[in-house]
Amino acid sequence: MNNNNHIKGPGFLKAGVIATLSAVSFTANAAGSGLLEEIIVTAQKRAQNVNDVSIAITAFSGDQLDALGIESSEELIAFSPGVSLAGDIGGQRAIFNIRGVVQNDYADIAEAPVAVYVDGGYLASTQAQTFGVFDIERVEILKGPQGTLFGRNATGGLVNTITAKPTEETEGYVKATGASFDQFRLEGAISGALSDTVRGRLSAFTNQQGEILNNIYEDGAGPDTRLGSVGGGQDGYNDDTVAVRAQLEFDIGKNGSVLLSANIADTTKSEGPYQVVNTTEIKNSNGGVIDVIFAADDPLGCDTIQNGGCIDGNFNGDPFRPVQGGDFNGNFDPDGAGRQVNKDFAFDDQNQIESEGLAVTINYDFGGVELVSITDYKNFERTVGLDSDQTASPELVFQSFGDIDQFSQEFRLSGERDRVKWVTGLYYLNVEADFIQGLAASPTAGFLAGEEVNTIAALKTDSYSIFGQIDYELSDKTVLVGGVRIIREDKSLDGIVFQNANLNDRVIEVDRNGISFGAASFENDQDLWSAKLQFEYTPDDNSLYYIGVNRGVKAGSFNASLFGGFTPYDPEELISYEAGAKLSLADGKIQLNGGIYHYDYTDYQSFSFVNNTSTVSNEQATFTGAEVELFYSPNESWDIILGSSYIDATVEDLEVADGVFRDTTPAFTPEFQASGLVRYNWSLESGGSIAVQLAGSYQSEIFHSTRNFTAHEIESHFKADARISWEDKADVWSAVFYVDNLADSDHGIIGFDVSGFYGTSQISYAKPRVYGLTVQRNF
């Protein structure tokens, strides 16, 4: 029989060094307790040591998140090879890209192919994937299809966040951070028993950050003297967030418990922190856009290039730009990737995100069979305003509003007997999403002058599924894993477009008595299934090998583009072949994990953005990749972590223009990634400890659009961070001084191409170098 042996890792970790390995995770306090923590994860819907799970997992404990300075969901990416960042609104919304699997659709009705869960509750909208990380027990990043146990929209993988739960003993902490750009963050929690059978926990945090971008806009100043948005021109790239979470846990006799939880969060940010890069479309003889180049690389200064010559791109009768290298109005970014911008529609409190949630989780052990019931409700609202051209010219404002209500219910049973471990369950999800997106123009704009056009969509989803998985021990060293999920999904969309007067750039105005067009009503009912078959081999306590095949599926949905164009698209299907190993070497001083995989897609959902209009189309695609990660702890003072990943991802025969087909790379997918961390710890005579830590990550070039045009490429970059931490002997007080982005790298992060509208593209850059000090008091 298999005795559930787990792989033995290095025997210590100090100062928050995290082994971001596929199978092992370590913990520490601010400057080092020298203790190994065996992380328990729920990657297979049951509690297991992370080293026993034959899935590529990166697991972070709450202490590790603190030690690494991770304060938001997107910051997890730097320590997870094979995981990269996509998003929109200048990075105000982040979307996880795991092994090239991403859909960068910014519509609030869209669901991502990387599923995100918090305490067992699915986050149905991509707008919910950016959240503050506070009072966390652990975060699990599962790579590869996870649809058998976690649902239809996990073809790329899963990010599973588990918050800290109520405790029997009274405990708590207060943590305060002061940093560059007038940032002040305060976080705290208190937990303990309220009676013999009731426990509670209250957690909260607030983050206030001043503006990073300095806006030099002057109303009426050249080169474009038209008046801009009233009251605009404010500085940007800030944050004002408050979040609270409350939990009560009740015992059900000796064998069960009920956990009630509630959360609320409110975030206000500036207009999206993009900056402008001037770009030029190249068209073929049929008028199709076949490339986009940087305007500075066009010596003629064309509006648009066609057949080697200049043509009028903005319908003003002149085929040339006012200034070579500028945009259609002669604008330039004031200092390239620096912190200065010059744009009229810029307000420091423009964008808002609100969320609230309620959940009831029941656990009960019937003696060999465990029942879990998770009832979850969430609501998200997001309001966005964005200077579409990112210049001083009063052109178009992109605006959107999303209101998403979701309810889910899961019933799950699990148990084990003799050689079999099993889990089975039922799942229901209802999502009702109301979404508006549009363009609003000033009276002096060349297009839609004084008008706004808004696309309105209402999407309803009802998803039902039954699932199960069995782990069968063929021998003491071998296990066969099989699972399946059957899904019925009913989707409907109603959409319409309204055009009416724009009286206020900052407010979405819809006159339902105005001009309307493009009305549409669709249903997209689907029967879906996902499955898994895997073989595990554990020859000894120090090694695990696995090989398997997965079928993942992401449900089809609808496009609700600007100016209409409501269309359905099909489900995507993924067959994944993967093999991996997890090895403990050199008497536990080295932990080595590696894996290879091949993805074969049918109807891959490819997102394209062309001149303020987004569309998802179904394509064929293949991805092949490998990952390797190493943790080395030669003695009690040193810890070294290395990780890297490679991927060859191809979207096949993508139609980049009418009748023009090319093989392209998915957006935001680097071919190579590498990361490293070195840390040295020493004890003080006073009994406390100090640790010094240096971490860095490299990412090769990416494209911000699946069309892969010349100006869509974002260059490779290297980013380094440094930390020095102190902890007292009693583990009561700790402090961390840190420098993020040590070399002040100004690499690009996210971009959108609007060359056909303004002769520009939107680009957001990495946050500049930040110095900070965090002090924590435990009690």
GROMACS .gro file of N, CA, C and O in nm, residues 415-515:
model
  404
  415GLY      N    1  -1.364   1.072   0.013
  415GLY     CA    2  -1.329   0.968   0.109
  415GLY      C    3  -1.221   0.878   0.053
  415GLY      O    4  -1.170   0.899  -0.057
  416GLU      N    5  -1.185   0.778   0.130
  416GLU     CA    6  -1.087   0.681   0.083
  416GLU      C    7  -1.115   0.546   0.149
  416GLU      O    8  -1.166   0.538   0.260
  417ARG      N    9  -1.080   0.441   0.074
  417ARG     CA   10  -1.099   0.306   0.124
  417ARG      C   11  -1.003   0.214   0.052
  417ARG      O   12  -0.996   0.215  -0.070
  418ASP      N   13  -0.933   0.135   0.130
  418ASP     CA   14  -0.833   0.045   0.074
  418ASP      C   15  -0.738   0.123  -0.017
  418ASP      O   16  -0.671   0.213   0.026
  419ARG      N   17  -0.738   0.090  -0.145
  419ARG     CA   18  -0.646   0.152  -0.239
  419ARG      C   19  -0.705   0.272  -0.313
  419ARG      O   20  -0.642   0.327  -0.403
  420VAL      N   21  -0.822   0.315  -0.278
  420VAL     CA   22  -0.893   0.417  -0.355
  420VAL      C   23  -0.916   0.544  -0.271
  420VAL      O   24  -0.961   0.536  -0.158
  421LYS      N   25  -0.883   0.658  -0.332
  421LYS     CA   26  -0.924   0.788  -0.281
  421LYS      C   27  -1.015   0.851  -0.385
  421LYS      O   28  -0.985   0.846  -0.505
  422TRP      N   29  -1.125   0.907  -0.342
  422TRP     CA   30  -1.222   0.957  -0.437
  422TRP      C   31  -1.282   1.090  -0.393
  422TRP      O   32  -1.284   1.123  -0.274
  423VAL      N   33  -1.328   1.164  -0.491
  423VAL     CA   34  -1.402   1.287  -0.465
  423VAL      C   35  -1.505   1.302  -0.575
  423VAL      O   36  -1.479   1.271  -0.692
  424THR      N   37  -1.625   1.348  -0.539
  424THR     CA   38  -1.731   1.368  -0.637
  424THR      C   39  -1.816   1.486  -0.591
  424THR      O   40  -1.818   1.520  -0.471
  425GLY      N   41  -1.889   1.546  -0.684
  425GLY     CA   42  -1.968   1.659  -0.644
  425GLY      C   43  -2.059   1.713  -0.752
  425GLY      O   44  -2.056   1.670  -0.869
  426LEU      N   45  -2.141   1.809  -0.711
  426LEU     CA   46  -2.232   1.883  -0.799
  426LEU      C   47  -2.201   2.031  -0.786
  426LEU      O   48  -2.164   2.080  -0.678
  427TYR      N   49  -2.217   2.104  -0.898
  427TYR     CA   50  -2.183   2.246  -0.896
  427TYR      C   51  -2.285   2.323  -0.981
  427TYR      O   52  -2.324   2.279  -1.090
  428TYR      N   53  -2.326   2.440  -0.929
  428TYR     CA   54  -2.415   2.529  -1.003
  428TYR      C   55  -2.361   2.671  -0.996
  428TYR      O   56  -2.314   2.716  -0.890
  429LEU      N   57  -2.365   2.740  -1.109
  429LEU     CA   58  -2.319   2.878  -1.116
  429LEU      C   59  -2.418   2.961  -1.195
  429LEU      O   60  -2.458   2.922  -1.305
  430ASN      N   61  -2.458   3.075  -1.139
  430ASN     CA   62  -2.541   3.172  -1.209
  430ASN      C   63  -2.467   3.305  -1.212
  430ASN      O   64  -2.419   3.353  -1.108
  431VAL      N   65  -2.456   3.362  -1.330
  431VAL     CA   66  -2.392   3.493  -1.347
  431VAL      C   67  -2.485   3.581  -1.428
  431VAL      O   68  -2.531   3.542  -1.536
  432GLU      N   69  -2.512   3.699  -1.376
  432GLU     CA   70  -2.589   3.799  -1.449
  432GLU      C   71  -2.503   3.924  -1.458
  432GLU      O   72  -2.472   3.986  -1.356
  433ALA      N   73  -2.465   3.960  -1.580
  433ALA     CA   74  -2.372   4.070  -1.602
  433ALA      C   75  -2.435   4.175  -1.692
  433ALA      O   76  -2.483   4.144  -1.801
  434ASP      N   77  -2.435   4.298  -1.645
  434ASP     CA   78  -2.477   4.413  -1.724
  434ASP      C   79  -2.353   4.494  -1.757
  434ASP      O   80  -2.274   4.528  -1.668
  435PHE      N   81  -2.337   4.526  -1.886
  435PHE     CA   82  -2.212   4.587  -1.932
  435PHE      C   83  -2.242   4.697  -2.032
  435PHE      O   84  -2.326   4.682  -2.120
  436ILE      N   85  -2.172   4.809  -2.013
  436ILE     CA   86  -2.178   4.919  -2.108
  436ILE      C   87  -2.036   4.957  -2.144
  436ILE      O   88  -1.950   4.970  -2.057
  437GLN      N   89  -2.009   4.973  -2.272
  437GLN     CA   90  -1.883   5.032  -2.314
  437GLN      C   91  -1.910   5.125  -2.431
  437GLN      O   92  -1.997   5.097  -2.514
  438GLY      N   93  -1.833   5.235  -2.436
  438GLY     CA   94  -1.859   5.330  -2.542
  438GLY      C   95  -1.747   5.429  -2.562
  438GLY      O   96  -1.645   5.428  -2.491
  439LEU      N   97  -1.767   5.515  -2.660
  439LEU     CA   98  -1.675   5.625  -2.689
  439LEU      C   99  -1.754   5.755  -2.681
  439LEU      O  100  -1.864   5.766  -2.737
  440ALA      N  101  -1.696   5.852  -2.612
  440ALA     CA  102  -1.758   5.984  -2.600
  440ALA      C  103  -1.661   6.088  -2.656
  440ALA      O  104  -1.541   6.084  -2.630
  441ALA      N  105  -1.716   6.183  -2.735
  441ALA     CA  106  -1.632   6.281  -2.804
  441ALA      C  107  -1.663   6.422  -2.755
  441ALA      O  108  -1.778   6.456  -2.727
  442SER      N  109  -1.560   6.504  -2.750
  442SER     CA  110  -1.579   6.646  -2.721
  442SER      C  111  -1.640   6.714  -2.844
  442SER      O  112  -1.635   6.660  -2.955
  443PRO      N  113  -1.697   6.834  -2.827
  443PRO     CA  114  -1.759   6.902  -2.942
  443PRO      C  115  -1.661   6.931  -3.055
  443PRO      O  116  -1.702   6.942  -3.171
  444THR      N  117  -1.531   6.942  -3.023
  444THR     CA  118  -1.432   6.976  -3.126
  444THR      C  119  -1.360   6.853  -3.182
  444THR      O  120  -1.267   6.868  -3.260
  445ALA      N  121  -1.400   6.734  -3.140
  445ALA     CA  122  -1.336   6.612  -3.191
  445ALA      C  123  -1.369   6.592  -3.337
  445ALA      O  124  -1.476   6.633  -3.385
  446GLY      N  125  -1.279   6.529  -3.408
  446GLY     CA  126  -1.302   6.506  -3.550
  446GLY      C  127  -1.403   6.395  -3.576
  446GLY      O  128  -1.466   6.391  -3.681
  447PHE      N  129  -1.420   6.304  -3.482
  447PHE     CA  130  -1.511   6.191  -3.498
  447PHE      C  131  -1.610   6.191  -3.383
  447PHE      O  132  -1.573   6.209  -3.267
  448LEU      N  133  -1.738   6.178  -3.413
  448LEU     CA  134  -1.846   6.179  -3.313
  448LEU      C  135  -1.855   6.313  -3.239
  448LEU      O  136  -1.891   6.316  -3.121
  449ALA      N  137  -1.821   6.422  -3.303
  449ALA     CA  138  -1.812   6.552  -3.236
  449ALA      C  139  -1.935   6.579  -3.149
  449ALA      O  140  -2.047   6.588  -3.197
  450GLY      N  141  -1.911   6.587  -3.017
  450GLY     CA  142  -2.017   6.618  -2.922
  450GLY      C  143  -2.114   6.505  -2.897
  450GLY      O  144  -2.216   6.524  -2.828
  451GLU      N  145  -2.085   6.386  -2.947
  451GLU     CA  146  -2.173   6.271  -2.931
  451GLU      C  147  -2.102   6.159  -2.857
  451GLU      O  148  -1.980   6.158  -2.842
  452GLU      N  149  -2.180   6.063  -2.812
  452GLU     CA  150  -2.122   5.940  -2.759
  452GLU      C  151  -2.204   5.821  -2.807
  452GLU      O  152  -2.325   5.831  -2.828
  453VAL      N  153  -2.135   5.710  -2.827
  453VAL     CA  154  -2.198   5.585  -2.872
  453VAL      C  155  -2.167   5.478  -2.769
  453VAL      O  156  -2.050   5.455  -2.736
  454ASN      N  157  -2.269   5.413  -2.717
  454ASN     CA  158  -2.252   5.312  -2.613
  454ASN      C  159  -2.316   5.180  -2.652
  454ASN      O  160  -2.431   5.175  -2.696
  455THR      N  161  -2.238   5.076  -2.638
  455THR     CA  162  -2.287   4.939  -2.656
  455THR      C  163  -2.334   4.887  -2.521
  455THR      O  164  -2.260   4.891  -2.423
  456ILE      N  165  -2.455   4.838  -2.517
  456ILE     CA  166  -2.515   4.788  -2.392
  456ILE      C  167  -2.543   4.639  -2.409
  456ILE      O  168  -2.605   4.597  -2.507
  457ALA      N  169  -2.496   4.561  -2.313
  457ALA     CA  170  -2.515   4.416  -2.320
  457ALA      C  171  -2.556   4.361  -2.185
  457ALA      O  172  -2.506   4.405  -2.081
  458ALA      N  173  -2.647   4.266  -2.187
  458ALA     CA  174  -2.688   4.192  -2.067
  458ALA      C  175  -2.664   4.044  -2.093
  458ALA      O  176  -2.723   3.987  -2.186
  459LEU      N  177  -2.577   3.984  -2.014
  459LEU     CA  178  -2.541   3.843  -2.031
  459LEU      C  179  -2.588   3.764  -1.911
  459LEU      O  180  -2.564   3.803  -1.796
  460LYS      N  181  -2.653   3.652  -1.937
  460LYS     CA  182  -2.695   3.562  -1.829
  460LYS      C  183  -2.638   3.425  -1.855
  460LYS      O  184  -2.644   3.373  -1.967
  461THR      N  185  -2.582   3.365  -1.749
  461THR     CA  186  -2.520   3.232  -1.757
  461THR      C  187  -2.575   3.144  -1.647
  461THR      O  188  -2.578   3.185  -1.530
  462ASP      N  189  -2.619   3.025  -1.684
  462ASP     CA  190  -2.653   2.919  -1.588
  462ASP      C  191  -2.571   2.797  -1.624
  462ASP      O  192  -2.581   2.744  -1.735
  463SER      N  193  -2.486   2.753  -1.530
  463SER     CA  194  -2.397   2.641  -1.556
  463SER      C  195  -2.418   2.533  -1.450
  463SER      O  196  -2.417   2.562  -1.329
  464TYR      N  197  -2.437   2.408  -1.496
  464TYR     CA  198  -2.460   2.295  -1.408
  464TYR      C  199  -2.354   2.190  -1.439
  464TYR      O  200  -2.327   2.161  -1.556
  465SER      N  201  -2.298   2.128  -1.335
  465SER     CA  202  -2.199   2.025  -1.363
  465SER      C  203  -2.197   1.920  -1.254
  465SER      O  204  -2.235   1.944  -1.139
  466ILE      N  205  -2.151   1.803  -1.295
  466ILE     CA  206  -2.125   1.692  -1.203
  466ILE      C  207  -1.982   1.646  -1.230
  466ILE      O  208  -1.938   1.642  -1.345
  467PHE      N  209  -1.909   1.617  -1.124
  467PHE     CA  210  -1.768   1.585  -1.142
  467PHE      C  211  -1.725   1.476  -1.045
  467PHE      O  212  -1.790   1.449  -0.943
  468GLY      N  213  -1.613   1.413  -1.079
  468GLY     CA  214  -1.557   1.312  -0.991
  468GLY      C  215  -1.415   1.277  -1.031
  468GLY      O  216  -1.375   1.293  -1.147
  469GLN      N  217  -1.337   1.232  -0.933
  469GLN     CA  218  -1.201   1.188  -0.958
  469GLN      C  219  -1.167   1.073  -0.864
  469GLN      O  220  -1.206   1.074  -0.747
  470ILE      N  221  -1.092   0.976  -0.917
  470ILE     CA  222  -1.049   0.860  -0.838
  470ILE      C  223  -0.899   0.846  -0.850
  470ILE      O  224  -0.843   0.854  -0.960
  471ASP      N  225  -0.832   0.828  -0.735
  471ASP     CA  226  -0.691   0.792  -0.730
  471ASP      C  227  -0.683   0.645  -0.686
  471ASP      O  228  -0.719   0.612  -0.573
  472TYR      N  229  -0.637   0.560  -0.778
  472TYR     CA  230  -0.632   0.416  -0.748
  472TYR      C  231  -0.488   0.370  -0.740
  472TYR      O  232  -0.411   0.385  -0.836
  473GLU      N  233  -0.449   0.312  -0.625
  473GLU     CA  234  -0.313   0.265  -0.603
  473GLU      C  235  -0.295   0.128  -0.669
  473GLU      O  236  -0.348   0.027  -0.623
  474LEU      N  237  -0.222   0.129  -0.779
  474LEU     CA  238  -0.193   0.003  -0.848
  474LEU      C  239  -0.094  -0.081  -0.769
  474LEU      O  240  -0.098  -0.204  -0.773
  475SER      N  241  -0.003  -0.014  -0.696
  475SER     CA  242   0.095  -0.080  -0.610
  475SER      C  243   0.140   0.021  -0.507
  475SER      O  244   0.089   0.134  -0.501
  476ASP      N  245   0.237  -0.019  -0.425
  476ASP     CA  246   0.288   0.073  -0.324
  476ASP      C  247   0.353   0.197  -0.386
  476ASP      O  248   0.366   0.300  -0.320
  477LYS      N  249   0.395   0.186  -0.512
  477LYS     CA  250   0.470   0.295  -0.574
  477LYS      C  251   0.400   0.359  -0.692
  477LYS      O  252   0.449   0.458  -0.746
  478THR      N  253   0.289   0.305  -0.733
  478THR     CA  254   0.222   0.357  -0.853
  478THR      C  255   0.075   0.388  -0.825
  478THR      O  256   0.007   0.315  -0.752
  479VAL      N  257   0.029   0.497  -0.885
  479VAL     CA  258  -0.110   0.541  -0.870
  479VAL      C  259  -0.164   0.581  -1.006
  479VAL      O  260  -0.095   0.648  -1.085
  480LEU      N  261  -0.286   0.540  -1.034
  480LEU     CA  262  -0.357   0.581  -1.155
  480LEU      C  263  -0.467   0.678  -1.115
  480LEU      O  264  -0.548   0.649  -1.028
  481VAL      N  265  -0.468   0.796  -1.179
  481VAL     CA  266  -0.564   0.902  -1.148
  481VAL      C  267  -0.655   0.922  -1.268
  481VAL      O  268  -0.608   0.939  -1.382
  482GLY      N  269  -0.785   0.919  -1.244
  482GLY     CA  270  -0.882   0.944  -1.350
  482GLY      C  271  -0.994   1.032  -1.301
  482GLY      O  272  -1.040   1.018  -1.187
  483GLY      N  273  -1.037   1.125  -1.387
  483GLY     CA  274  -1.145   1.213  -1.347
  483GLY      C  275  -1.222   1.265  -1.466
  483GLY      O  276  -1.173   1.264  -1.580
  484VAL      N  277  -1.345   1.311  -1.443
  484VAL     CA  278  -1.428   1.364  -1.550
  484VAL      C  279  -1.524   1.468  -1.492
  484VAL      O  280  -1.561   1.461  -1.374
  485ARG      N  281  -1.560   1.564  -1.575
  485ARG     CA  282  -1.660   1.664  -1.538
  485ARG      C  283  -1.754   1.682  -1.657
  485ARG      O  284  -1.710   1.701  -1.770
  486ILE      N  285  -1.885   1.673  -1.631
  486ILE     CA  286  -1.988   1.691  -1.732
  486ILE      C  287  -2.059   1.823  -1.703
  486ILE      O  288  -2.103   1.846  -1.589
  487ILE      N  289  -2.073   1.907  -1.805
  487ILE     CA  290  -2.124   2.044  -1.785
  487ILE      C  291  -2.239   2.071  -1.881
  487ILE      O  292  -2.231   2.038  -2.001
  488ARG      N  293  -2.340   2.134  -1.831
  488ARG     CA  294  -2.445   2.192  -1.913
  488ARG      C  295  -2.446   2.342  -1.888
  488ARG      O  296  -2.456   2.385  -1.773
  489GLU      N  297  -2.435   2.418  -1.994
  489GLU     CA  298  -2.427   2.563  -1.977
  489GLU      C  299  -2.527   2.631  -2.070
  489GLU      O  300  -2.527   2.606  -2.191
  490ASP      N  301  -2.610   2.717  -2.011
  490ASP     CA  302  -2.707   2.795  -2.087
  490ASP      C  303  -2.668   2.942  -2.078
  490ASP      O  304  -2.660   2.999  -1.968
  491LYS      N  305  -2.643   3.003  -2.193
  491LYS     CA  306  -2.604   3.144  -2.198
  491LYS      C  307  -2.700   3.220  -2.289
  491LYS      O  308  -2.746   3.167  -2.391
  492SER      N  309  -2.728   3.344  -2.253
  492SER     CA  310  -2.808   3.431  -2.339
  492SER      C  311  -2.754   3.573  -2.330
  492SER      O  312  -2.700   3.614  -2.226
  493LEU      N  313  -2.764   3.645  -2.440
  493LEU     CA  314  -2.719   3.783  -2.444
  493LEU      C  315  -2.820   3.868  -2.518
  493LEU      O  316  -2.869   3.829  -2.625
  494ASP      N  317  -2.849   3.983  -2.462
  494ASP     CA  318  -2.929   4.086  -2.529
  494ASP      C  319  -2.844   4.211  -2.540
  494ASP      O  320  -2.784   4.256  -2.441
  495GLY      N  321  -2.838   4.268  -2.659
  495GLY     CA  322  -2.754   4.384  -2.679
  495GLY      C  323  -2.816   4.487  -2.770
  495GLY      O  324  -2.901   4.455  -2.855
  496ILE      N  325  -2.772   4.612  -2.754
  496ILE     CA  326  -2.819   4.723  -2.837
  496ILE      C  327  -2.717   4.835  -2.828
  496ILE      O  328  -2.637   4.842  -2.732
  497VAL      N  329  -2.716   4.925  -2.925
  497VAL     CA  330  -2.626   5.039  -2.928
  497VAL      C  331  -2.708   5.167  -2.934
  497VAL      O  332  -2.804   5.177  -3.012
  498PHE      N  333  -2.670   5.264  -2.850
  498PHE     CA  334  -2.736   5.395  -2.848
  498PHE      C  335  -2.634   5.503  -2.882
  498PHE      O  336  -2.519   5.498  -2.838
  499GLN      N  337  -2.681   5.604  -2.956
  499GLN     CA  338  -2.601   5.723  -2.982
  499GLN      C  339  -2.679   5.845  -2.939
  499GLN      O  340  -2.797   5.859  -2.973
  500ASN      N  341  -2.613   5.931  -2.862
  500ASN     CA  342  -2.680   6.051  -2.811
  500ASN      C  343  -2.575   6.156  -2.776
  500ASN      O  344  -2.454   6.133  -2.789
  501ALA      N  345  -2.617   6.269  -2.729
  501ALA     CA  346  -2.528   6.380  -2.697
  501ALA      C  347  -2.437   6.345  -2.579
  501ALA      O  348  -2.479   6.276  -2.485
  502ASN      N  349  -2.313   6.392  -2.585
  502ASN     CA  350  -2.219   6.380  -2.474
  502ASN      C  351  -2.215   6.513  -2.401
  502ASN      O  352  -2.160   6.612  -2.453
  503LEU      N  353  -2.274   6.519  -2.283
  503LEU     CA  354  -2.279   6.643  -2.206
  503LEU      C  355  -2.173   6.648  -2.097
  503LEU      O  356  -2.143   6.755  -2.045
  504ASN      N  357  -2.119   6.532  -2.059
  504ASN     CA  358  -2.020   6.526  -1.950
  504ASN      C  359  -1.924   6.412  -1.981
  504ASN      O  360  -1.963   6.295  -1.980
  505ASP      N  361  -1.797   6.446  -2.006
  505ASP     CA  362  -1.698   6.344  -2.041
  505ASP      C  363  -1.681   6.238  -1.933
  505ASP      O  364  -1.641   6.126  -1.962
  506ARG      N  365  -1.711   6.272  -1.809
  506ARG     CA  366  -1.681   6.181  -1.698
  506ARG      C  367  -1.797   6.088  -1.665
  506ARG      O  368  -1.782   6.001  -1.578
  507VAL      N  369  -1.909   6.103  -1.730
  507VAL     CA  370  -2.028   6.025  -1.697
  507VAL      C  371  -2.077   5.953  -1.823
  507VAL      O  372  -2.084   6.013  -1.931
  508ILE      N  373  -2.109   5.825  -1.810
  508ILE     CA  374  -2.170   5.751  -1.920
  508ILE      C  375  -2.316   5.792  -1.930
  508ILE      O  376  -2.394   5.774  -1.836
  509GLU      N  377  -2.352   5.850  -2.043
  509GLU     CA  378  -2.488   5.899  -2.064
  509GLU      C  379  -2.555   5.817  -2.173
  509GLU      O  380  -2.505   5.808  -2.285
  510VAL      N  381  -2.667   5.757  -2.140
  510VAL     CA  382  -2.742   5.676  -2.236
  510VAL      C  383  -2.883   5.730  -2.243
  510VAL      O  384  -2.958   5.728  -2.145
  511ASP      N  385  -2.919   5.782  -2.360
  511ASP     CA  386  -3.055   5.829  -2.386
  511ASP      C  387  -3.128   5.721  -2.463
  511ASP      O  388  -3.108   5.704  -2.584
  512ARG      N  389  -3.211   5.647  -2.393
  512ARG     CA  390  -3.280   5.535  -2.457
  512ARG      C  391  -3.387   5.583  -2.554
  512ARG      O  392  -3.448   5.500  -2.623
  513ASN      N  393  -3.410   5.712  -2.560
  513ASN     CA  394  -3.499   5.767  -2.662
  513ASN      C  395  -3.421   5.821  -2.781
  513ASN      O  396  -3.480   5.877  -2.874
  514GLY      N  397  -3.291   5.806  -2.776
  514GLY     CA  398  -3.207   5.856  -2.883
  514GLY      C  399  -3.195   5.755  -2.996
  514GLY      O  400  -3.274   5.660  -3.009
  515ILE      N  401  -3.094   5.775  -3.078
  515ILE     CA  402  -3.071   5.687  -3.192
  515ILE      C  403  -3.024   5.551  -3.141
  515ILE      O  404  -2.934   5.543  -3.058
   0.00000   0.00000   0.00000
